[in-house]
Amino acid sequence: MKTIHSGLEQFKHAKLTAYLLASLGLACPVTGLAQTDTEEEDSEALEVIEVKGMRASVISAQATKMNSNKIMDGISADDIGALPDRSITETLQRVAGVAIDRYMSLGDPEHFSVEGNGVIVRGLTQVRSELNGRGTFSADGGRTLSFGDVPPELLNAVNVYKSPSADQIEGGLAGTIDLETRLPFHRDGQQIAFDISANYGDVIKETKPGYSFLYSNNWDTSAGKVGFLFDIAVSELSTRNDSMYVRPFFYRDDIAGYEGSTVYVPRGADWRTMYFNRERNGAYAALQYAPSEKHEFTLTYFSSDYDMQWNEDAIFVDNWPYGVQVESGAQFSDSGVLEKGRLVQEGGIPMGADVRASSQQAKTEDIALRYRYTGEQFLVETSLQRVSSDSAGLDNTVATQISVPYIDVDLTGSLPTVTSDASYLGNPDNYVWNFIMDNQYDRQADMTAADIDIQYFLSDGFFEAVKFGARYSKTSSDNADTGYNWSPLVPSWLQAAIVEGQENIVPDVSELNLNSFDNFFGGDVPAPANVYAPDASFAFGYPQSFQALQDRFVYADWSSWAYWNRRDLNDDQYTNDQTEETAAAYVMLDFFTDALGKPVSGNVGVRYVKTENTAHGYLQYPNNALFGNGAFTAMDAEHDYSNWLPSLNVKVELTDDLLLRFAAAKAMARPNFADLGANIVLNANLSSAGEASQNAGNPPEVEDYVLTLDSTQNPYLDPMESSQFDVSLEWYYAEDSSAYVALFTKDISGYQVPQLSQVEFGGYTYNASWPVSSADAEITGVELSLNHFFSSLPAPFDGFGVQMNYTWIDSEIDADSSSQPVDTDGSGYGDMPFRGLSENAVNLVLMYEKGPFSARLAYNWRDEFLIATNANGFTGTENGITYGLPLFNAATAYLDGSVTYRINDNYAVVLEANNLNDAVTKNEMRQNGPGNHYSAYHVNDIRYALSLRGNF
């Protein structure tokens, strides 16, 4: 029978690779190839090569890429814990075309994430996540697994697929990231491995433990072969992050000494310190049973449990920007931008000082049963999978207020200097209670999926095999989120409304905590002034502490809205429940020919998928008798769509070690569940003409009102679609060395942007401002990569190796002008790039491995990228202008390293370090008149991990 990729030389190469991988304990059981007697004889003659360490991981990843029928990259680990970083997210940034951001969420640049958060493939966030080739996710309102939640110790490899094939599950418009776990049949006999580590942050000065343990074995019995594997991993981490902020510049012609001339003055500046703690627990088990060579059953269970808590002490400007003045003697640039000076304001500059505590508990469980049948001419594989995930969190803020005499800013150095009157800030009598704010969320999601794939091997001819299959999934996503429930206490502007409780306006000193910001920015800048913020017990004592604070004050009737009321997560207006069913079928043909003078192989196919989504929520009519009188109506928004997804992957073997690939496909990505909410609030506001008519004594009419809908959700969003093309040239000039260049383009339709449109409810037309699937975009890029070990150099230099890759990406978006950012003077900007997309990215890894010693130094540099256009602190409404500045992350580099000493064949000691260059992550705000300025500066710990590893 003819096998896939039937050229003899190619077959031998693939078999050599398979046996090499098997020697590393990495290869999956051979499937889909019914061996002939000749093939069995060839396999017996093959030499099994034993390679360990970093070089083994490179060889394994290179072999996987070379033999793939798609364009892909990956990282392999030959021993437990051998992945080069402390989280999967950090690991992924080493792959060409993959980038990460380092914020708690991309829209919140004020809160830094040390281990990284969002994963972006080729400039897009629409990434599909898989576990052993099956879809998985986290319950965060999206469709992707939170990779930072997953312990790297549980994984065997991380594969990034950049060109799809028809047999791949749809949804990876940017690409698909598959987390591959170990299986007991990967390795004969027993394996026991462990890792004990201590994690230390040099700024927070705390040490946290981590450990993992693996047991694997398989047995040949009279009933067949049986294998069992169990793996657990626990890791704790504590870090500290210091930040400084310069707020937006405003166009001013009333600054003393500059009257009549336009100069640019910031609203103010502030600073904060954040403490982050997380515990990550993972468990994985696999049971395999093969009653005969033709039948194999695999049952896997995967669990990732992530508990996180961060708290901060911060002081932030809370003033009217046009009330700010600049004292004489200030330094302005030639273009009129304030560079150094003292900001003052009549009555003092109002600032808030808060303590904020945020916690999250998230867990994802994945259980799957797979059956595989290998016949003489066909292969059948079917699986049943259940994924359940939940994520619950609480975010509490309690703030005081102080009106400082001045703020001194100096923006002339590489780092700013921001401070104020230390003695004034150090007097607790100058503070009053400001506000309280809470946010509760509870998200649950589950999926049941079943699939079947059948591959039939054909006789001699151009087509080697036909593969077809089907998949069905049902997903429920229940998201409850109260939003941020802000309520004032007694800030200066509300004190006139206090009927009772005037004596409680100033906190008692025992209720405050003085933050002296010790070792701020590692001592690289003058320490800002001490700040009294509420004691942390007010944030951690929610909800009793919130209610106790609110009970201190009684407000006049005209301000009764000021009372804080705890929101109930179970109330209808805070829930977003959705059910989604997908049904997919595909057919794919594998082909091979050498009639063109070169071996050519690949696949061509088409996938059809139908999606039905029902979003359950509530529609609230305007609080007006003409338009429903504020009534709530249950709303089940149903939306369905179908997609045809053709694909073609071609591999040409120009020589034994030079491959040319071409791929063309249509891909799609569904909107996030959080964006598909059906909770809609309608508004009716009097127009200016309507106000004049009613003031004249006329009864209200429908035409007197402006009807609006303002939402971040739209249950009728369509999926994004992309027509994409890829070509790559790959040179495998040694078993451990390779180079490639890849070019790609994606033409995207249905890109989601906030936009103005009109919709009808209750017989009336509303002007809606909500996300719509209307924008078009185009992405073009190039990837360059090199892996090289200097094996031909004389000892000891033959232990050196290098990994390098470079990615260039360009993007264009054609979107409605209503979705564009606005400067503080009301002026607009040109088209913005994709959020999270860097034009240039570089990875450089220097390696050395000789005898028992190995070392790695990894450098990652990423060009600037757009974070948001409406981020907190950089948006607002002043003097009738609603502004939202484009905020970019400035180009930043990170340096990580590790050193390993293998005591013997069973034990090794490893020292790892992250952020060795003590990087300063900077944000840049773009403005038309003042130009571009750094708006935020973040520094965090250098992290060290010392580990003892064992493998038997």
CSV table of C-alpha atoms in Angstrom, one decimal, residues 2 459-464 592:
chain,number,residue,atom,x,y,z
A,2,LYS,CA,1.2,3.5,-0.8
A,459,SER,CA,-4.0,3.6,-4.4
A,460,ASP,CA,-1.3,4.9,-6.6
A,461,GLY,CA,-2.1,8.3,-8.0
A,462,PHE,CA,-1.8,12.0,-7.4
A,463,PHE,CA,-4.1,11.9,-4.4
A,464,GLU,CA,-2.7,9.8,-1.6
A,592,PHE,CA,1.9,13.9,-3.6
